[in-house]
Every structure is written in C-alpha cells, then in structure tokens.
Tab-separated table of C-alpha atoms and ligand atoms in Angstrom:
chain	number	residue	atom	x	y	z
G	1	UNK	CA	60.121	29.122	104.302
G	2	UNK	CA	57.252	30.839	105.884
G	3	UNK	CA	57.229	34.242	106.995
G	4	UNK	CA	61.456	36.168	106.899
G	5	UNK	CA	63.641	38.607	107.676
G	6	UNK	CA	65.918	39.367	105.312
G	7	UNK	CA	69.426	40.965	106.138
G	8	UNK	CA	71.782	42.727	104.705
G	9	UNK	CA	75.362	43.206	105.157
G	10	UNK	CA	77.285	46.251	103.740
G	11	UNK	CA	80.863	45.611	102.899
G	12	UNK	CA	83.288	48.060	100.824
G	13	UNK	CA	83.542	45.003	98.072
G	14	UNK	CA	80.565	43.422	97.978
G	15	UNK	CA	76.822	42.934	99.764
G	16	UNK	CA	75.768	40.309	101.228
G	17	UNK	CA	72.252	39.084	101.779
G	18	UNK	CA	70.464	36.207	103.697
G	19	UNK	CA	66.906	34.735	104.548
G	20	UNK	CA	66.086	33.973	108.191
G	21	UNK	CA	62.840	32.602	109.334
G	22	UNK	CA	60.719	33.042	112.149
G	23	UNK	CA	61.797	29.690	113.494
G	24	UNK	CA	65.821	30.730	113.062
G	25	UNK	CA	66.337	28.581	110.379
G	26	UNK	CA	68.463	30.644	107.689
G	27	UNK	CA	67.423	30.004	104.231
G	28	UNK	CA	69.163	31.222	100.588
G	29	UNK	CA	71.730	33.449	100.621
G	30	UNK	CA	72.979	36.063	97.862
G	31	UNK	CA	76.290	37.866	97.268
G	32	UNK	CA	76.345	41.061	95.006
G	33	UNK	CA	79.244	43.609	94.108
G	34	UNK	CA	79.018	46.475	96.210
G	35	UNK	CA	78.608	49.808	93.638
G	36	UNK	CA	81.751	51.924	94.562
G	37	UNK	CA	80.654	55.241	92.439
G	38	UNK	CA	76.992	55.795	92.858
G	39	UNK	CA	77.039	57.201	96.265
G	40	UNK	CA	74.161	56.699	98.213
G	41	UNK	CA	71.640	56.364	95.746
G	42	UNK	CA	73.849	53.483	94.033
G	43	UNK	CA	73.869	51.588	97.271
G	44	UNK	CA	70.322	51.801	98.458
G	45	UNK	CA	69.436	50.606	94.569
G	46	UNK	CA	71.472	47.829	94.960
G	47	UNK	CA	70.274	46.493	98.052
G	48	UNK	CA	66.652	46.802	97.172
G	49	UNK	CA	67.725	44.873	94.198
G	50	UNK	CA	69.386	41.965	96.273
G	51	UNK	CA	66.212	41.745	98.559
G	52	UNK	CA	64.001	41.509	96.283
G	53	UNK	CA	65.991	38.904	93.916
G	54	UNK	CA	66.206	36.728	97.183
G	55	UNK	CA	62.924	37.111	98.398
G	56	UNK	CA	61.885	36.020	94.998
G	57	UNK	CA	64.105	33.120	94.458
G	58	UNK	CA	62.767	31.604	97.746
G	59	UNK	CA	59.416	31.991	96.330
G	60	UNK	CA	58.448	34.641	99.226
G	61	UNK	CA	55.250	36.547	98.728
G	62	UNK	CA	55.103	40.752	99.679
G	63	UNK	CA	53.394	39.676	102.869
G	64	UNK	CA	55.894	36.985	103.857
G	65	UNK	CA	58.695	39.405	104.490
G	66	UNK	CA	58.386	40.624	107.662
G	67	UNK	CA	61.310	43.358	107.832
G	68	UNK	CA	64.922	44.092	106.537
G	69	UNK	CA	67.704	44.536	108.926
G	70	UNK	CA	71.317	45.875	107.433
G	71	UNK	CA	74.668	46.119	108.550
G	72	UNK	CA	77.126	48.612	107.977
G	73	UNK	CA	80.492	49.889	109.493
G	74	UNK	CA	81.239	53.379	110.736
G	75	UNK	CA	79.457	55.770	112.680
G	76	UNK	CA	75.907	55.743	112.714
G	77	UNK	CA	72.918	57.104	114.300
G	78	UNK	CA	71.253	53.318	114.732
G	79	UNK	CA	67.801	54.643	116.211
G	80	UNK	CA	67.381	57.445	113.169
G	81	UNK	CA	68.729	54.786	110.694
G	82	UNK	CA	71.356	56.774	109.199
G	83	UNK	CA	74.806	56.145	108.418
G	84	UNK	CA	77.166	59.279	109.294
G	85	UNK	CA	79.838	58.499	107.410
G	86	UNK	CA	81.690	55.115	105.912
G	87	UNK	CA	85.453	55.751	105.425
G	88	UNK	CA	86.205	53.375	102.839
G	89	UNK	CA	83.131	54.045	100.308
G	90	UNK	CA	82.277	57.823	99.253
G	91	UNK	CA	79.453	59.347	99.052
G	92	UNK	CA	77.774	57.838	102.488
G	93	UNK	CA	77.817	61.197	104.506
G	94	UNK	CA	74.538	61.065	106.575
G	95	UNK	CA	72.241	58.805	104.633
G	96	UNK	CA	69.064	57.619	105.515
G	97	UNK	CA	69.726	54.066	104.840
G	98	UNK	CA	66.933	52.241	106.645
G	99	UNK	CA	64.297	54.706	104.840
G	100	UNK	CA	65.782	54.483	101.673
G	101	UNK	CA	65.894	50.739	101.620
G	102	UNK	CA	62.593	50.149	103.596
G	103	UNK	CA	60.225	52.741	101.824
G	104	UNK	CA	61.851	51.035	98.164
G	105	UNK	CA	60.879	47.480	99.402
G	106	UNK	CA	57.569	48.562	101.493
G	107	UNK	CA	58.655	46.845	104.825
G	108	UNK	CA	59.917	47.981	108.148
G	109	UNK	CA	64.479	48.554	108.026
G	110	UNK	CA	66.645	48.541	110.474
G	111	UNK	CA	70.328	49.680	110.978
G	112	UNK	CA	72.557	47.788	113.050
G	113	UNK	CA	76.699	48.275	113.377
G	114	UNK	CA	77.985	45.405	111.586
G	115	UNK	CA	80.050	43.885	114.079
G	116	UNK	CA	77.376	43.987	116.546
G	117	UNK	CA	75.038	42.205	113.702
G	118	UNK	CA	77.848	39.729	113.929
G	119	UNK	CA	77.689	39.508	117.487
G	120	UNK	CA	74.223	39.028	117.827
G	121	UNK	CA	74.079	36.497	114.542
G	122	UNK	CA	76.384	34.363	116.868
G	123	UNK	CA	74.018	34.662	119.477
G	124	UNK	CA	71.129	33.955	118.429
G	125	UNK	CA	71.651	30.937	116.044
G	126	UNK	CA	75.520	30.550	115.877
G	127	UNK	CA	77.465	29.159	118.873
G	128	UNK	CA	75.590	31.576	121.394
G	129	UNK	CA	72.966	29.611	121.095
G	130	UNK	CA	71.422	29.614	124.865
G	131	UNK	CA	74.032	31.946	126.417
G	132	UNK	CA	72.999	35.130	128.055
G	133	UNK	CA	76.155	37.133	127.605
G	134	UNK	CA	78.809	36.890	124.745
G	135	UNK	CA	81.293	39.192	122.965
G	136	UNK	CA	82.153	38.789	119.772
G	137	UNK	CA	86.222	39.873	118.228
G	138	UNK	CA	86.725	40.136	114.652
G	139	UNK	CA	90.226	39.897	114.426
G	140	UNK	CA	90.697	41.429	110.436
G	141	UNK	CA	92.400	44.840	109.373
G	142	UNK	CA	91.337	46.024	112.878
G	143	UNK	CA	89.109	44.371	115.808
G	144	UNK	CA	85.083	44.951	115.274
G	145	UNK	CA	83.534	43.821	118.095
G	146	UNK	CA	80.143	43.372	119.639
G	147	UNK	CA	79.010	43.251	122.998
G	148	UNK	CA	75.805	41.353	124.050
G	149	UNK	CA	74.803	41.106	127.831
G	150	UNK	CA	71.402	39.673	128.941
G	151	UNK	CA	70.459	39.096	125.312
G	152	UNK	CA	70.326	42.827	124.190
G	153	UNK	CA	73.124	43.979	122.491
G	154	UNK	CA	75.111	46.780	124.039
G	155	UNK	CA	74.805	50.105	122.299
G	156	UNK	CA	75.719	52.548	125.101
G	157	UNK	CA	74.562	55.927	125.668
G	158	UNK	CA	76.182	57.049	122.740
G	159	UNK	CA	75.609	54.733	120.423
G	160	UNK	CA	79.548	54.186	120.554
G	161	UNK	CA	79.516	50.522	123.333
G	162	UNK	CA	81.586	47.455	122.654
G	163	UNK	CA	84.517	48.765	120.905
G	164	UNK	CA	86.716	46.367	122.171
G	165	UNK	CA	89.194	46.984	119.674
G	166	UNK	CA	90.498	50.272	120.897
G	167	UNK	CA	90.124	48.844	124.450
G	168	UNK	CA	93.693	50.050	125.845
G	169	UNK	CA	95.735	47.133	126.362
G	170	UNK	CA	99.134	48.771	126.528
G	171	UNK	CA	99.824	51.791	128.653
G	172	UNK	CA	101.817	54.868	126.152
G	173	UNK	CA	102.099	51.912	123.726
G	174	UNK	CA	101.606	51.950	119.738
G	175	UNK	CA	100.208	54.839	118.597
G	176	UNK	CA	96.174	54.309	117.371
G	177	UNK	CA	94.487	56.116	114.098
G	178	UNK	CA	91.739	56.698	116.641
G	179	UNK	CA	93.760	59.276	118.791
G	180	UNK	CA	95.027	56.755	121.636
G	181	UNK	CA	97.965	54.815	122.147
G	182	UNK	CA	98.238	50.742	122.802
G	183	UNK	CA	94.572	49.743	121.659
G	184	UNK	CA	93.985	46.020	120.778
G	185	UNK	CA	93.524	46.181	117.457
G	186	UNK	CA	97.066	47.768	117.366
G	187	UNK	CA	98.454	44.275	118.534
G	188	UNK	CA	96.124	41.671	117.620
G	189	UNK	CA	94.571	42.427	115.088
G	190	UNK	CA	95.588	40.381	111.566
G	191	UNK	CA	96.941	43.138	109.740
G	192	UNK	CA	98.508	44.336	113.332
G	193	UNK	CA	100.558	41.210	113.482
G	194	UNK	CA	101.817	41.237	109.876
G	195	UNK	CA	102.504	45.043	110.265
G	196	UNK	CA	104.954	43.854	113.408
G	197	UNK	CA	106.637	41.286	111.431
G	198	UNK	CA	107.078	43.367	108.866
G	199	UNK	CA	108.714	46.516	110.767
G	200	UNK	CA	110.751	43.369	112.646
G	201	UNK	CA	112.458	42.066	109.065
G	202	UNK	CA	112.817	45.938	108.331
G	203	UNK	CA	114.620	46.537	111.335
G	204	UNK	CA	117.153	43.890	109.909
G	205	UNK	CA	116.078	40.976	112.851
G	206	UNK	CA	117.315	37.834	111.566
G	207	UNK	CA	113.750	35.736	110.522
G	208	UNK	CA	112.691	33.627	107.393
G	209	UNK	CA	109.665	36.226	106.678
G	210	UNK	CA	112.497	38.336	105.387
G	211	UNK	CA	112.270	35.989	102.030
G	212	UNK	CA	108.874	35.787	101.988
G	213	UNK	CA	108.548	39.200	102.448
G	214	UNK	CA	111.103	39.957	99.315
G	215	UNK	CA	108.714	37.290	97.197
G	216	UNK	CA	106.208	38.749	97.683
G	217	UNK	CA	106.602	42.640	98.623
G	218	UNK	CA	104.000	42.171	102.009
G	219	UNK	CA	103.758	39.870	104.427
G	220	UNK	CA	100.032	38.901	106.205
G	221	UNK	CA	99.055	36.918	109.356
G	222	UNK	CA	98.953	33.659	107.613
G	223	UNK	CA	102.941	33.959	106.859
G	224	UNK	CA	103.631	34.323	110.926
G	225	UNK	CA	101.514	31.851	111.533
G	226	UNK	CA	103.550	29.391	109.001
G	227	UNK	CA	106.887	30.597	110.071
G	228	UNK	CA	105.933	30.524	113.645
G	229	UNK	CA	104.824	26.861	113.229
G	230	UNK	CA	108.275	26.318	111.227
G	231	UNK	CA	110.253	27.596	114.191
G	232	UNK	CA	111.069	31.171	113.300
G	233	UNK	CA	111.688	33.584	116.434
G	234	UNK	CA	110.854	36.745	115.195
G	235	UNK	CA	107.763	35.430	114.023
G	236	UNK	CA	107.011	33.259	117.054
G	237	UNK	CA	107.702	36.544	118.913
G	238	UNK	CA	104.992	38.407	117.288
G	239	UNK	CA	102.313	36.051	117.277
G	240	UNK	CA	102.887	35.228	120.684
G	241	UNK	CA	102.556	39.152	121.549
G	242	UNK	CA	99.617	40.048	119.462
G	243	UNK	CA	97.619	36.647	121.393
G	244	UNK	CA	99.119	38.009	124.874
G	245	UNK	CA	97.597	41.550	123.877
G	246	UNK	CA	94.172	39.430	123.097
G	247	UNK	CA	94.241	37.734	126.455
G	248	UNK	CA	94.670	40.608	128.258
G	249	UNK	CA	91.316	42.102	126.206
G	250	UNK	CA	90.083	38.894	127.404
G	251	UNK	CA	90.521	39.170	131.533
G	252	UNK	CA	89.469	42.994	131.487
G	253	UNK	CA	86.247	41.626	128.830
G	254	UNK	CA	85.326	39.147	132.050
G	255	UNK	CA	85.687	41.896	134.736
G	256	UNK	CA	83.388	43.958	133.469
G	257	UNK	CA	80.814	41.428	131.908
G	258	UNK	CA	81.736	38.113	133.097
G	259	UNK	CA	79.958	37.002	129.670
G	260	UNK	CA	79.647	33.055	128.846
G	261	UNK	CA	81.597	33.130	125.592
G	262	UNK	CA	83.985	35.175	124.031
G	263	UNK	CA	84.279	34.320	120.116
G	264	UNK	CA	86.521	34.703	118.168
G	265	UNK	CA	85.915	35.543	114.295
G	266	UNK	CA	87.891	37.336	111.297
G	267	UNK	CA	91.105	36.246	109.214
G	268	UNK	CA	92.878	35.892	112.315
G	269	UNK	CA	90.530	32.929	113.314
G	270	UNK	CA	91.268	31.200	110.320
G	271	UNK	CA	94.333	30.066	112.714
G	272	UNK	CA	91.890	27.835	114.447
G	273	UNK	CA	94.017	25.735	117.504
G	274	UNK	CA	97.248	27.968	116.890
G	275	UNK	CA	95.258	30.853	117.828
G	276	UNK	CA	92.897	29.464	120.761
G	277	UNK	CA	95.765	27.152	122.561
G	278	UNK	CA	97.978	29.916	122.998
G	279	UNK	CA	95.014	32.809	123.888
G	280	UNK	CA	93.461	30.412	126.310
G	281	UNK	CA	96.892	29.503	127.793
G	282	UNK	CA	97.592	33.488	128.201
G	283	UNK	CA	94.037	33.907	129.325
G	284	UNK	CA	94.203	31.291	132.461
G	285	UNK	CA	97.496	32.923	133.363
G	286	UNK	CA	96.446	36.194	133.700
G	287	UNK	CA	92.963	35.743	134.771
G	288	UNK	CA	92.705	36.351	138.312
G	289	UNK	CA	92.643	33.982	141.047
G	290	UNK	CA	89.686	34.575	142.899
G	291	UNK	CA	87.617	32.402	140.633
G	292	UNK	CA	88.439	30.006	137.782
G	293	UNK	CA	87.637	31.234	134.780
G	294	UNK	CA	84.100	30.440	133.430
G	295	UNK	CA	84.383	32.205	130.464
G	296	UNK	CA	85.107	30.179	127.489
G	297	UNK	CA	87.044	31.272	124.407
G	298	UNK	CA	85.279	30.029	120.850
G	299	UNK	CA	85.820	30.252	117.387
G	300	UNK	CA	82.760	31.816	115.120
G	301	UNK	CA	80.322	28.923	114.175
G	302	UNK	CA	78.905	31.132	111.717
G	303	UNK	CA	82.406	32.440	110.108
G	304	UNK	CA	81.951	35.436	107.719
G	305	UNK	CA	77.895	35.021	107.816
G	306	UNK	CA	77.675	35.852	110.897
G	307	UNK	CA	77.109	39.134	110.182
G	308	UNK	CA	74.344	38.592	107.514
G	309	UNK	CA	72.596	36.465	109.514
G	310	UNK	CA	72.485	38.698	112.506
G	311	UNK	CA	71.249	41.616	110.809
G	312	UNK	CA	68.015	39.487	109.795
G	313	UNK	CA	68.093	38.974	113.555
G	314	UNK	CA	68.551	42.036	114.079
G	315	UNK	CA	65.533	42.742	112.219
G	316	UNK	CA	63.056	39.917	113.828
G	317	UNK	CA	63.710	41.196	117.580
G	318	UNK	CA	62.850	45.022	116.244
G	319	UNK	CA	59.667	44.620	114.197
G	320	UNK	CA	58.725	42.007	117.346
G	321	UNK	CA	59.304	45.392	119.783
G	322	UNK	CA	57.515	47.830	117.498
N	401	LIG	ZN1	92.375	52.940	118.883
C-alpha cells in the first residue's frame, strides 16, 4: 500500500485500528485492549501505539501516512477535536483527542462520532458504494446512527444531527434515559427487545423465554429471535413490535431525506432475513402511497468494521479539504 489513512475506533473494551488507501482499498487491521484506568493520557498512549505498530507492520514510511481519523461515542466538539465526555470510560472529560494523538504521531487527526464513522465507512467503500444519500442504524444496547445526504455526513448546527435513535416513534410511550418518552432505541434496539421480553416473563405471560431466562438469569435478542422462530407468542410479540417501531423510523427517515439506502448494522442485524423480511414488510405498509418506496433496506456489508474503516475515511476527505 501506497500512501494511508489510518483510523481509529474507540470502544469501552477495546480499539480498533485499520489501513485505508488512497485508492479505498483497506489494508491490515489491528485490535488492542482499550486501557480502562489511565484516563486520557492512557488512551491517547495507546492509540499512538496501535498506529504506529500498524503503520509499521504494513511497511509504511513517516511520509506515507497521510492523516489519522478516530472514532469515539459521546458528545464531542468534532471541529475542536475534543471529546466532552464518554459515559462508559472515566477520565475523558474534555480531551483534546485529535491533538493528543496527531501531535504524538506528527500527522494531521481528526474526530468523527463513531456511528457517523460507521455511516460514512458504509458509504464510501461498504454497500453505499455509489449512493448519494444513506443512513446508517446500529441496532446494539441503543441505536447509533449516522446520517449522510449528498455525500457529506450530517452534523447539524449543533454538532448533535442524525440521532435517529431517540427519533420519537411512540407518542407518551417508554420512558428514554435521554429525557423523552417512546424513542427508537427504546423499542428496537437489541437490548430494548430483550428488556421487553424480559419484563413480559416477569409479568408472569405464559412464554418459553421464561426457562431460558431461569438458565440463564438474562435473556438477549438472540433468545426472541429463537423462540420467535420456535413459535413462542410473547416472543413473536416483541420482536414483531420492536421491527414495527423500526419501520416506522424508517417512513419518517424517507420523508425527510428520501436517502437510497437505509442499513442496517449492530447485534440486532446478526438476525439477517428474520430481521429485514419483517422491517421491509412493516416498511411497505406504512410507507405512504403517493410513491412506491425507493428506499431500500440493507444489512451492513462492512459489519463491525464499518466504523474503523470510516474513520480512515473520515480522515482522507478532511486532509483532502484542508
Ligand atoms: Zn431517547
């Protein structure tokens, strides 16, 4: 490989990093744990380390790396580079991440929410390929999501665009960590739809999960997705809610971007035809009429790389601006 981006992708267990060239071929990849007690200092010393082990194992010279692009969850003040706060790793209270890590390897950083790294990973060299528009949901403990219309990806005016998960999909429904009530990620999200099982079998409805549940003292998406498959109601009832909750996200997504593809991505995906039948099914029924739907509804090509990938990306279209 030529000349590289390398990116970066900041999760609370480990970080993940990946080569992309100029041509959009992705090259070696690297996986390292993420330091938990450092704080900041630990985190910026670890990624510097990760970059520069890659860049070295794919035999890349100091003048072949172009820039760095990273992605990280929580608030975050993208243009400054600095991450406000991460609620699931201490010690992350207004760093400057992109300095830190750009200064230590000597090339330019760039910040990037992660789901929006995902989104734009997708669409750049995952199935988005060609597209104009696309939205990315990460159906996991919640619903990241990134929003990319006319190739740019959306940021807002506040830095706080495409937060499809707490898109309100249920009026005065379930109550939201975020301060509303009846948000997707509340419904469809994979640790939404075990939560609803759960609370079901709690509640004393009749349902197989209620064993599963005693075996193993949780339940999680992939048991409603086996029991619904195996004929249980309860469980058949959930799923079938948390994908109606998703199509709705879907129609309101296409009235306000009409975007080629909507992909889905997460644990949740993992689900593969037992998630898309049903979504698309919900989705053509409560589309409107005035049209057919154009928009279609994918699964990630990229899976849980996608976000890796797209901060590198990330990183090519910014040093090309600057
Ligand atoms: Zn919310």
């Amino acid at each position: 490989m030529a000349r590289a981006c390398i990116g970066i992708d900041l999760g609370g267990t480990f970080i993940k990093f990946g080569l992309l060239g100029e041509d959009r071929q992705t090259g070696a990849r690297l996986q390292l744990p993420t330091p938990r007690d450092g704080g900041a200092e630990a985190i910026i010393a670890r990624m510097v380390e990760g970059a520069r082990k890659l860049a070295a194992e794919a035999g890349l010279g100091r003048e072949d790396l172009v820039a760095v692009g990273i992605g990280a969850p929580g608030p975050a003040d993208l243009r400054r580079g600095v991450i406000l706060a991460m609620p699931n790793l201490p010690g992350m209270e207004n760093v400057p991440l992109a300095r830190g890590v750009g200064e230590a390897l000597g090339v330019p950083a760039y910040l990037e929410n992660d789901a929006n790294a995902a989104a734009y990973g997708e669409f750049c060299c995952g199935c988005g390929k060609g597209t104009r528009n696309l939205v990315l949901l990460t159906l996991g403990t919640g619903v990241g999501s990134g929003v990319i219309v006319e190739g740019e990806i959306v940021h807002g005016s506040h830095d706080l665009g495409g937060e499809v998960g707490h898109m309100i999909v249920q009026v005065d429904g379930d109550p939201c960590p975020c301060g509303q009530q009846g948000c997707l990620e509340r419904y469809s999200s994979a640790a939404a739809i075990a939560r609803r099982a759960r609370e079901g079998v709690e509640a004393g409805r009749p349902s197989s999960l209620a064993e599963v549940l005693r075996r193993k003292g949780d339940l999680d998406a992939k048991d409603v997705e086996a029991a619904c498959k195996a004929g249980d109601a309860l469980a058949a009832e959930v799923w079938d809610d948390g994908v109606r909750h998703l199509a709705v996200a879907c129609v309101n997504i296409c009235r306000v971007i009409d975007p080629d593809l909507i992909v889905l991505a997460g644990g949740l995906a993992g689900a593969g035809a037992d998630l898309l039948g049903p979504v698309g099914e919900h989705f053509r029924r409560l589309h409107w009429s005035l049209t057919a739907p154009r928009t279609r509804i994918v699964l990630s090509a990229l899976g849980d790389q996608a976000g890796v990938i797209g901060a590198a990306a990330v990183a090519w279209r910014a040093s090309r601006q600057s």
